[in-house]
Coordinates of C-alpha atoms and ligand atoms in Angstrom, one line a residue:
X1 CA 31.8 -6.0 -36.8
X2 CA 29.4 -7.9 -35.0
X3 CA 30.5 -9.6 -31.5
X4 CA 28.5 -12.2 -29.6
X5 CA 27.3 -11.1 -26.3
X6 CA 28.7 -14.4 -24.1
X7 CA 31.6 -15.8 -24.8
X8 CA 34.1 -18.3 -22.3
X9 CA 38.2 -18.2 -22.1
X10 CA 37.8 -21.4 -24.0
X11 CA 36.3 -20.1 -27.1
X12 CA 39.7 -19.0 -27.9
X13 CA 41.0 -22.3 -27.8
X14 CA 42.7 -24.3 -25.5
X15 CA 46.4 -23.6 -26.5
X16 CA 45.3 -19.5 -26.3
X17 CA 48.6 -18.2 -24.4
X18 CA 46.6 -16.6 -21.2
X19 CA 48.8 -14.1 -19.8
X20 CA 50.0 -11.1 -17.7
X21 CA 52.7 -8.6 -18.0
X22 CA 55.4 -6.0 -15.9
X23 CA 58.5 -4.6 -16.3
X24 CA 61.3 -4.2 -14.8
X25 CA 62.1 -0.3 -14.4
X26 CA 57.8 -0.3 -12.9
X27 CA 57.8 -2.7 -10.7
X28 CA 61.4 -4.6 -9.3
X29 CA 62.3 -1.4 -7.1
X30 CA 65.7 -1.8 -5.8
X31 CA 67.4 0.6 -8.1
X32 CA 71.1 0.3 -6.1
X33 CA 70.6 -2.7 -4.4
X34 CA 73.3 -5.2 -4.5
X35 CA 75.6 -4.2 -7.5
X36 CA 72.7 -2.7 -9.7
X37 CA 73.5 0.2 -12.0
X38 CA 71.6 2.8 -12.9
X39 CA 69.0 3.3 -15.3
X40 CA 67.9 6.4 -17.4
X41 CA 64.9 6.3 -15.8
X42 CA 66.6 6.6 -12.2
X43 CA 68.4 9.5 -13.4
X44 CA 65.2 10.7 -15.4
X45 CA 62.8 10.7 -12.0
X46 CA 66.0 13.5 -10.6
X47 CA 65.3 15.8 -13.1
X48 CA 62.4 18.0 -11.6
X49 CA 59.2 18.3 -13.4
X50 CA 59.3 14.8 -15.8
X51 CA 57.4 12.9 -13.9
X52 CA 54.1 13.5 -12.2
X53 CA 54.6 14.4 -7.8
X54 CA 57.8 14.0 -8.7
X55 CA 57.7 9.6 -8.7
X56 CA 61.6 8.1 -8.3
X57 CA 61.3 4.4 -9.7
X58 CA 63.4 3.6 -6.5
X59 CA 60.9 1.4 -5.0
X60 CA 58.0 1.0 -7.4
X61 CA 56.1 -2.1 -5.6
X62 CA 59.1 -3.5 -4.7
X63 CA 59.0 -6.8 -6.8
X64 CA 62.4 -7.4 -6.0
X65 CA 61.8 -8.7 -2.5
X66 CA 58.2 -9.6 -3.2
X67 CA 58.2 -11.6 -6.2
X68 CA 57.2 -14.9 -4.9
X69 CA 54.0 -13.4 -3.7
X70 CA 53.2 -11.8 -6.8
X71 CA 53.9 -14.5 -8.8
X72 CA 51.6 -16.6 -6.2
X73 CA 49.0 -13.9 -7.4
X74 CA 49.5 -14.7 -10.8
X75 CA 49.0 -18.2 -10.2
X76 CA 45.2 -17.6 -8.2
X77 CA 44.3 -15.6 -10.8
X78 CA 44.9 -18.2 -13.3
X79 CA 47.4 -16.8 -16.1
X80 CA 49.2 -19.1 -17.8
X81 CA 52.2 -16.9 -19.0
X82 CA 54.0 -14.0 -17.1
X83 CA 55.9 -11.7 -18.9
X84 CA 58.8 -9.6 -17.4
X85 CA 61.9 -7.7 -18.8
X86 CA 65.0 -8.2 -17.0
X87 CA 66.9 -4.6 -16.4
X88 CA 69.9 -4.9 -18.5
X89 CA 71.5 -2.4 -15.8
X90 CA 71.0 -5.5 -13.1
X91 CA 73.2 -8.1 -14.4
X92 CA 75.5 -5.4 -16.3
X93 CA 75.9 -2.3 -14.3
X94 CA 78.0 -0.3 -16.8
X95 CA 75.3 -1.5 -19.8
X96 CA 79.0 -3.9 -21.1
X97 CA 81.6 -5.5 -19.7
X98 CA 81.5 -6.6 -15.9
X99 CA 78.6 -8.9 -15.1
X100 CA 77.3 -8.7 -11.6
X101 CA 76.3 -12.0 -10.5
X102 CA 73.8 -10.7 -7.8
X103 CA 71.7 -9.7 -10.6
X104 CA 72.2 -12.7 -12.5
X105 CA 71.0 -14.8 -9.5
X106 CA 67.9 -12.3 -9.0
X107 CA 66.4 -13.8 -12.5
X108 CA 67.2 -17.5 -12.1
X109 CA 65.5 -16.8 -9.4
X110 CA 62.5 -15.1 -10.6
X111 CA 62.5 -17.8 -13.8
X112 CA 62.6 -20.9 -11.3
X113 CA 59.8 -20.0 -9.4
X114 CA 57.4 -19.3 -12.5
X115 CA 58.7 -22.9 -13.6
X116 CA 57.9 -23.9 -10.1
X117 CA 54.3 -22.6 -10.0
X118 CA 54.0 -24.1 -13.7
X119 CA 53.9 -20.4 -15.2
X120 CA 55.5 -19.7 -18.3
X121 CA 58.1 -17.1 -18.7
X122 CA 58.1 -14.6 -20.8
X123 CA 61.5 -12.5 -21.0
X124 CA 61.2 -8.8 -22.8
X125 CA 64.8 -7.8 -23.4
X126 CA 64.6 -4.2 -23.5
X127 CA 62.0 -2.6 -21.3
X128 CA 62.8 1.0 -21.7
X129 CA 65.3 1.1 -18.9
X130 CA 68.8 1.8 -20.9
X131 CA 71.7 1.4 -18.2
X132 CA 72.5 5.2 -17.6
X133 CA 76.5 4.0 -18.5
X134 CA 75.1 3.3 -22.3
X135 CA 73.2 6.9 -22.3
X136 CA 76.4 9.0 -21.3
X137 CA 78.1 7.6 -24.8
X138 CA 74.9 8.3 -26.2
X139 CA 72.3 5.8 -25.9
X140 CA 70.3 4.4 -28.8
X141 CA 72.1 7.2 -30.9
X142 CA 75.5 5.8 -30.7
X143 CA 77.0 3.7 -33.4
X144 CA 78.2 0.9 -30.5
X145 CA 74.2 0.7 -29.6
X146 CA 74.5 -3.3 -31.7
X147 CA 77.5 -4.0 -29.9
X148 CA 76.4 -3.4 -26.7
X149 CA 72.9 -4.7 -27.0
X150 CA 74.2 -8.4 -29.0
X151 CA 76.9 -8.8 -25.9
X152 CA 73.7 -8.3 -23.1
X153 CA 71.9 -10.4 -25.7
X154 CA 73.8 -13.0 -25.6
X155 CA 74.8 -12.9 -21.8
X156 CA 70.8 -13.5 -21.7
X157 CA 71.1 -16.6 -23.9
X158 CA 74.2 -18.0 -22.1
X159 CA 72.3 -17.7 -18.6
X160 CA 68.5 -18.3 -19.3
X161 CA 68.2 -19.8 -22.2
X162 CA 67.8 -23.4 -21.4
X163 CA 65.0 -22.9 -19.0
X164 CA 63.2 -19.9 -21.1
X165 CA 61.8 -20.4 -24.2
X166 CA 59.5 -17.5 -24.9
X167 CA 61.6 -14.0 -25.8
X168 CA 60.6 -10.7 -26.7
X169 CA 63.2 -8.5 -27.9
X170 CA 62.2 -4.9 -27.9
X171 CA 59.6 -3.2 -25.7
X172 CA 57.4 -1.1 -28.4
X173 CA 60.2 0.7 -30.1
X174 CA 57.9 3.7 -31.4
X175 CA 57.5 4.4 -27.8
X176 CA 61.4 5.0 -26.1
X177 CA 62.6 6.4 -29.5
X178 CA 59.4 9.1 -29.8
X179 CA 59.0 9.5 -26.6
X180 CA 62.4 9.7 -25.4
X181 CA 64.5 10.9 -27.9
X182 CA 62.2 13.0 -30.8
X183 CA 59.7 14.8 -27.5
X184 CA 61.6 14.8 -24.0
X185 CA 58.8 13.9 -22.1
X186 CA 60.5 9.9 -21.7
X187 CA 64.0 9.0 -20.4
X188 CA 66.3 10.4 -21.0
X189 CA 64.8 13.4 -22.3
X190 CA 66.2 14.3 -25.3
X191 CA 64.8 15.9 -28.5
X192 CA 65.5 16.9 -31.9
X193 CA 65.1 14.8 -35.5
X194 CA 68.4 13.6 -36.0
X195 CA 68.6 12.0 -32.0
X196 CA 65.2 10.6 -33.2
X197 CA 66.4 8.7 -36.9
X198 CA 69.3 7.6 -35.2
X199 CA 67.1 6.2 -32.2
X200 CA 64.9 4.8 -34.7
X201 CA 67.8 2.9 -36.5
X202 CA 69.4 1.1 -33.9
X203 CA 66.2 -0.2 -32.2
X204 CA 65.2 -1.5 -35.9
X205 CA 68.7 -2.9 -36.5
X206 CA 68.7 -4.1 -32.4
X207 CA 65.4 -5.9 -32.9
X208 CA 66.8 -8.1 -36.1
X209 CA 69.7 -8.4 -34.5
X210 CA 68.6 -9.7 -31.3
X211 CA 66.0 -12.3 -33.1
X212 CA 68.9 -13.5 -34.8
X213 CA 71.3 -14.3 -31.7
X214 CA 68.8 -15.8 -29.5
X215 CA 68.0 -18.3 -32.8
X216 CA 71.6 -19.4 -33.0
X217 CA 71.5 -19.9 -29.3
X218 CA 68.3 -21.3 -28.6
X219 CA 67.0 -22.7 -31.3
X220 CA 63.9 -24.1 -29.7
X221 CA 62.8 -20.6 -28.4
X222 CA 59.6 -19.0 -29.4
X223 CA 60.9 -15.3 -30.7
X224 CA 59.2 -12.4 -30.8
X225 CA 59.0 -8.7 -30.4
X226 CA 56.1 -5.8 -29.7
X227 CA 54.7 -2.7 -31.1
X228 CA 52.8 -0.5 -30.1
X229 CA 49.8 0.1 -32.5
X230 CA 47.1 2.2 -32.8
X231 CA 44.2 3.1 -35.6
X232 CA 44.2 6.2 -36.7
X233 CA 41.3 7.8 -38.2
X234 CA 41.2 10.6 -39.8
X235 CA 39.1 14.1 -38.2
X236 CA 36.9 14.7 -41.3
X237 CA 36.8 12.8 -45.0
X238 CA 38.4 16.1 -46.1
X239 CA 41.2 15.3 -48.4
X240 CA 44.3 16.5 -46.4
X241 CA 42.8 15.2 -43.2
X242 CA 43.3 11.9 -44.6
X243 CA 46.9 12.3 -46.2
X244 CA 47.6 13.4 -42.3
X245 CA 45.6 10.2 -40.8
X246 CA 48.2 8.4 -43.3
X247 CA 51.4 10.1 -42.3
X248 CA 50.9 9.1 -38.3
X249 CA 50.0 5.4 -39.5
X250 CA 53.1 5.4 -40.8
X251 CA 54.6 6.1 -37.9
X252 CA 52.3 4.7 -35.1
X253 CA 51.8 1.8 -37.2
X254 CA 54.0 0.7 -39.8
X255 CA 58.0 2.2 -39.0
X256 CA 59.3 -0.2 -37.3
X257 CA 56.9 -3.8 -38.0
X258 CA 58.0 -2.8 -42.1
X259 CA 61.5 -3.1 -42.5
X260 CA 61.5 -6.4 -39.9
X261 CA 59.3 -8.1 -42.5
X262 CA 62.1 -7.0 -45.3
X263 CA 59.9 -4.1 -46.8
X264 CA 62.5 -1.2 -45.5
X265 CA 61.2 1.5 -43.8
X266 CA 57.8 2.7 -45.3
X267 CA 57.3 6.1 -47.8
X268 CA 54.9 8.6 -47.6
X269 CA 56.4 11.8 -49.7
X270 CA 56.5 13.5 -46.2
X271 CA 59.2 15.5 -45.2
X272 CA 59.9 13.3 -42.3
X273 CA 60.4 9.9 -44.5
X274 CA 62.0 11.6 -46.9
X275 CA 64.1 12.3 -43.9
X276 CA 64.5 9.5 -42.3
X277 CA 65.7 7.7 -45.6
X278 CA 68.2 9.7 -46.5
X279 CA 69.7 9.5 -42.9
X280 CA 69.2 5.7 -43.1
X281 CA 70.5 5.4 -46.2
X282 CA 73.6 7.5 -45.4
X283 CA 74.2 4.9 -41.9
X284 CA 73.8 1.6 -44.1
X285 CA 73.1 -1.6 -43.0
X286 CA 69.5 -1.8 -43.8
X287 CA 69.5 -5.5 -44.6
X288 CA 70.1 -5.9 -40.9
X289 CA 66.5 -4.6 -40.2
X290 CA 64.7 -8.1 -41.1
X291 CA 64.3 -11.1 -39.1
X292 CA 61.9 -14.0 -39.1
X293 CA 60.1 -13.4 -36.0
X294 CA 57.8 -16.3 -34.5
X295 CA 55.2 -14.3 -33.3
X296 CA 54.6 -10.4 -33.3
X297 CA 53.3 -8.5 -30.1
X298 CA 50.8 -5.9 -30.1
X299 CA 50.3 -3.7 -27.7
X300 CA 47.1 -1.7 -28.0
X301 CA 45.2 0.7 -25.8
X302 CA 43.7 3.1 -28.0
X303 CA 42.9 4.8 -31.3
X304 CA 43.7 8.1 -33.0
X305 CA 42.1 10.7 -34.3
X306 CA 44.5 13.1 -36.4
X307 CA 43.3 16.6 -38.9
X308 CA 45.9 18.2 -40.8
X309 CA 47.5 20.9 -39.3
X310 CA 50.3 22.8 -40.9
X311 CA 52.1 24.0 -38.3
X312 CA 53.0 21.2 -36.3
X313 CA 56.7 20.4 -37.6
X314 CA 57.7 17.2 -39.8
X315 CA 54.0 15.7 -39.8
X316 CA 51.6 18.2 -40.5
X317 CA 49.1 16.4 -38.4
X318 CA 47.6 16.8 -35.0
X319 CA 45.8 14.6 -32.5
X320 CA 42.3 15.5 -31.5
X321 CA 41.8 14.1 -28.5
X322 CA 39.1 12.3 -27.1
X323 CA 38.4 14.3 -24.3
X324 CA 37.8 17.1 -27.2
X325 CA 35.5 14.8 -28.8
X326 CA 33.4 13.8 -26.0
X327 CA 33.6 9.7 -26.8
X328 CA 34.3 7.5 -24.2
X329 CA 37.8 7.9 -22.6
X330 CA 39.8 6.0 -20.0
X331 CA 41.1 8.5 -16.6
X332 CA 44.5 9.1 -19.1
X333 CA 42.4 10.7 -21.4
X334 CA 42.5 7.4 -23.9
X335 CA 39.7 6.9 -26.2
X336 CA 37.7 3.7 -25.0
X337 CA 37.0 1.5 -29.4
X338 CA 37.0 -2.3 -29.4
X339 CA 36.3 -1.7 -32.7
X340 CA 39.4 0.5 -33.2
X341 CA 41.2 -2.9 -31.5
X342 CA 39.7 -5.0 -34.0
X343 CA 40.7 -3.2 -37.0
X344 CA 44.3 -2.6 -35.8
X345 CA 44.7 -6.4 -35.3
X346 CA 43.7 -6.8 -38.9
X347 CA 45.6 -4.1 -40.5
X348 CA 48.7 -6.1 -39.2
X349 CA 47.3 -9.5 -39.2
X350 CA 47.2 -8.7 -43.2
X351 CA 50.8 -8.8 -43.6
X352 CA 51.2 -11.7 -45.6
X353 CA 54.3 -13.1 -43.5
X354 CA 52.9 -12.0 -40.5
X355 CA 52.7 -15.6 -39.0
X356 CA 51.0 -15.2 -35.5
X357 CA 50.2 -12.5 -33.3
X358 CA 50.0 -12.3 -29.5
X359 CA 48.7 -9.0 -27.5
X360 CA 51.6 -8.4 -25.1
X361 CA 49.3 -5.9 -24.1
X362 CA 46.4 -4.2 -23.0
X363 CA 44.5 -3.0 -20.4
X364 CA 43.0 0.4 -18.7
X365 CA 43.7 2.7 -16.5
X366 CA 41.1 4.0 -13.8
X367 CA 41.9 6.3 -11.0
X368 CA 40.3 3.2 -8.4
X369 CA 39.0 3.6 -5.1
X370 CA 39.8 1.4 -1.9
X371 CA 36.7 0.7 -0.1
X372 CA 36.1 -1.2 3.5
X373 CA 39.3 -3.2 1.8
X374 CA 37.6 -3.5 -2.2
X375 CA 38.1 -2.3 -5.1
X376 CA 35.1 -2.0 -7.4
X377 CA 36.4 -1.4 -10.8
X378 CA 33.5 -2.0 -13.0
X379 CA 35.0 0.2 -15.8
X380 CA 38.2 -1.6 -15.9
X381 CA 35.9 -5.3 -16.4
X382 CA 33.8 -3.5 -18.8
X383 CA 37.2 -2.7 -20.9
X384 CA 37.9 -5.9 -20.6
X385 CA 35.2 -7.7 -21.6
X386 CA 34.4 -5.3 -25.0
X387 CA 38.2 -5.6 -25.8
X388 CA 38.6 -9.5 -25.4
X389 CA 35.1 -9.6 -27.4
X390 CA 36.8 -7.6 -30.5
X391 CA 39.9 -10.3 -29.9
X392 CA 37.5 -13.0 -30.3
X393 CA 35.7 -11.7 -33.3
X394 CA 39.7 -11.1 -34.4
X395 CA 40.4 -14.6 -34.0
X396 CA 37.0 -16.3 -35.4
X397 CA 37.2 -13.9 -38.8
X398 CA 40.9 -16.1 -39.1
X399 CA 43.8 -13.4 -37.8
X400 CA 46.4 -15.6 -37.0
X401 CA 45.8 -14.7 -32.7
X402 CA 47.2 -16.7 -30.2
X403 CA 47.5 -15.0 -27.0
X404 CA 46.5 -12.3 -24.8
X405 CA 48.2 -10.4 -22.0
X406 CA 47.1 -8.3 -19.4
X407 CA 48.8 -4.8 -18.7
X408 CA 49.4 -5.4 -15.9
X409 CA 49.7 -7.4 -12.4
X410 CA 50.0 -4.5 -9.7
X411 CA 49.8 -0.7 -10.3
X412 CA 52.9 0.3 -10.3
X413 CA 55.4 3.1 -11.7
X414 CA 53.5 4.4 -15.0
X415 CA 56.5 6.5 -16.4
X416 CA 56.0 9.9 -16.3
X417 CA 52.8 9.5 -14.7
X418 CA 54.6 8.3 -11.8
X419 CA 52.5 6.6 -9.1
X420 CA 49.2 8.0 -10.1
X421 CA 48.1 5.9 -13.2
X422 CA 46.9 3.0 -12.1
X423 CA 46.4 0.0 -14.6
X424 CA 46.6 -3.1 -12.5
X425 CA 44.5 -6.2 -11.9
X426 CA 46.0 -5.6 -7.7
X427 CA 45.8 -2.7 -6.4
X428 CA 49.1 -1.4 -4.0
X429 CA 49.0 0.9 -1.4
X430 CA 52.3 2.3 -1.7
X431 CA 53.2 3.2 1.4
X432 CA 52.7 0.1 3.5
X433 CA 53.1 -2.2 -0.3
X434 CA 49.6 -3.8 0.6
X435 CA 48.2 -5.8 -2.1
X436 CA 44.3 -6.1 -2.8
X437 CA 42.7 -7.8 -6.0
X438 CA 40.6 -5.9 -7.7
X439 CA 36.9 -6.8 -8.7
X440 CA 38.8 -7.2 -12.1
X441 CA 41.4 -9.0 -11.0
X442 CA 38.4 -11.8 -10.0
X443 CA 36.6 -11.2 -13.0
X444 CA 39.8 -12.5 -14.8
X445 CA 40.1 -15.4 -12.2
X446 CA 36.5 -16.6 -13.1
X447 CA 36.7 -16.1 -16.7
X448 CA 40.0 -18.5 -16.7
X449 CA 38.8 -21.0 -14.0
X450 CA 36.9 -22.9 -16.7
X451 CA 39.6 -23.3 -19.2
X452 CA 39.9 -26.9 -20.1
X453 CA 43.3 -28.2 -20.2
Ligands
LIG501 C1 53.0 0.4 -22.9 C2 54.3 0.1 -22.1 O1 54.9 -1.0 -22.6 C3 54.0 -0.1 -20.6 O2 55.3 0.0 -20.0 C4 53.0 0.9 -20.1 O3 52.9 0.9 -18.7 C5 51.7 0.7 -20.8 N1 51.9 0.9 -22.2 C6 50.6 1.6 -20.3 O4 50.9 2.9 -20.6

């Protein structure tokens, strides 16, 4: 891959979607404030040990109170789109049934002011942040998951759908169902293969599903939803090294983008498919799976390096991590490849009905340092500038690219790395909720100043 050494935000084009991204259960804070129910996470954050100095997303950065400042931010540094998730457990407490209108008000809200400031919303349904009510009948294992997720759905639709037109429906479903119901280390902590297939079935059916509502009630709206995604290369060219590089593609890569284009889950000969298709199988309704998305959001942040390993249950594989291999790495320990990012984008941009792409994210984190007021992350705007380089290259070699969001506006609550993984464009002191821009955060304002409308 070759890249050219200067380019402008206008190379892209000038109807390149420009934007920035949050999410609810990180950033909004107010976690019982006026008629809000719990979340997993909120419940997650008690359990001792999960998350890193022990982080509660009670407050996060508190965009609750202080949205219209932040989106002001948005606005000087000259985004175009901002994309937030609304927390289902805000307008319905108990995850179904009563609506509490507080909540409801809280997003017109938020969605009038971006049409105010001339900032195009972008709504992710589900962020990760399950209403804890849904989690004690089980979550995204239980047979009523479609149910309850169509009737928020569609309470979405009813309320916001004539103003917003741009939807994303799931949040990277690899992530909340392996994260949180296959390894424990997510919300709501639980483990074990047959959590995990079931997990893995609802989000696949619930991404269809909600595609399909929010085209019957809005037909103008821009649909789409996001994976995550990352290359994965095998350790050595040794044979089984490379049938294990395959087997975590599969997962990473192609579970859940396969059976939305109508190609049903993907197989491998691996115990886990093998698996996973029986259980599917058994559950039916895997004709629900597909859906004619708009657009399909990638989320990228690194690659993978995986050597067999037979002892690692279900995938025979194991990661060897960057640190290990001494290439460059961001403060989580993530391998630093614009090239990686470029062949990712075409390995999905090469799905024949794959008919546009946008990167609902990416971005770095770097453990930054205030000082006399600044913030001097050089390392985050050299990320930036080799990533959007390899997006560029993307996008001139003909992969259907149209957009490009930053992760994200503030630092705020990264999971279980609580309050000390910070990946924003705005720093935040979270003690006093101070905001400062970041050297990146005006790198992005200058690169975008120039677009021409
Ligand atoms: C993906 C998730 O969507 C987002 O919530 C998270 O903060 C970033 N990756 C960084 O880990």
């Amino acid at each position: 891959m070759t890249t050219p050494a200067i380019f402008k935000a206008d190379d892209f084009g000038s109807d390149f979607l420009w934007g920035i991204a949050i999410a609810a259960a990180q950033n909004e804070g107010a976690y019982n404030l006026n008629g809000r129910g719990l979340s997993i996470w909120d419940q997650f954050s008690l359990r001792g040990g999960k998350i890193k100095g022990n982080a509660k997303p009670d407050v996060c950065c508190d965009f609750y109170h202080r949205y219209k400042t932040d989106l002001l931010l948005v606005k000087q540094l000259g985004f175009k789109v901002f994309r937030f998730s609304i927390a289902w457990s805000r307008i319905m407490p108990n995850g179904t049934g009563l609506v509490n209108k507080a909540g409801i008000l809280f997003y017109h809200q938020v969605i009038d002011e971006c049409l105010a400031l001339g900032l195009i919303p972008s709504i992710t349904l589900y962020h990760w942040d399950l209403p804890l009510a849904l989690q004690k009948e089980g979550g995204w294992t239980s047979h009523l998951l479609l149910k309850w997720f169509s009737k928020y759905v569609i309470l979405c639709m009813q309320e916001y759908g004539n103003k917003v037109k741009h939807w994303i429906v799931l949040n990277e479903p690899m992530g909340f169902t392996s994260l949180g119901y296959m390894l424990g280390k997510h919300a709501p902590g639980k483990s074990g293969i047959k959590q995990f297939f079931a997990a893995i079935h609802n989000a696949a059916m619930a991404q269809a599903e909600g595609g399909r509502i929010i085209r019957a009630m809005v037909p103008d709206a821009i649909i789409g939803t996001t994976f995550s995604c990352s290359e994965v290369v095998p350790a050595t060219n040794k044979k089984e090294d490379i049938l294990a590089a395959k087997r975590i593609d599969i997962l990473m890569n192609r579970l859940f983008i396969e059976p939305v284009l109508g190609m049903g889950y993907p197989s491998d000969n691996s115990i886990l498919m093998d698996r996973l298709h029986l259980f599917t199988k058994a559950w039916k309704y895997t004709e629900r799976m597909q859906f004619d998305f708009d657009f399909i959001g990638l989320q990228n942040y690194f690659p993978v390096t995986v050597a067999h390993n037979a002892m690692i249950p279900y995938v025979q594989a194991v990661e060897v991590k960057a640190t290990k291999r001494k290439v460059p790495h961001t403060d989580l320990g993530w391998e630093i490849s614009p090239t990686s990012f470029y062949h990712i984008l075409k390995q999905f941009a090469s799905y024949p009905n794959v008919k546009s792409i946008i990167v609902t994210e990416n971005g770095a984190c770097f453990k930054d340092k205030l000082q006399k007021g600044a913030i001097h992350d050089v390392q985050r705007i050299d990320y930036f500038k080799s990533y959007l380089n390899a997006l560029l290259q993307a996008k001139k070699d003909g992969m259907p690219i149209n957009g490009y969001f930053v992760w994200t506006l503030t630092d705020n609550f990264e999971w279980s790395e609580g309050f000390q993984a910070p990946f924003g464009l705005v720093h935040v002191d979270f003690e006093t909720q101070q905001r400062t821009i970041k050297q990146s955060g005006y790198w992005w304002q200058q690169f975008l100043m120039n677009i021409k409308e």
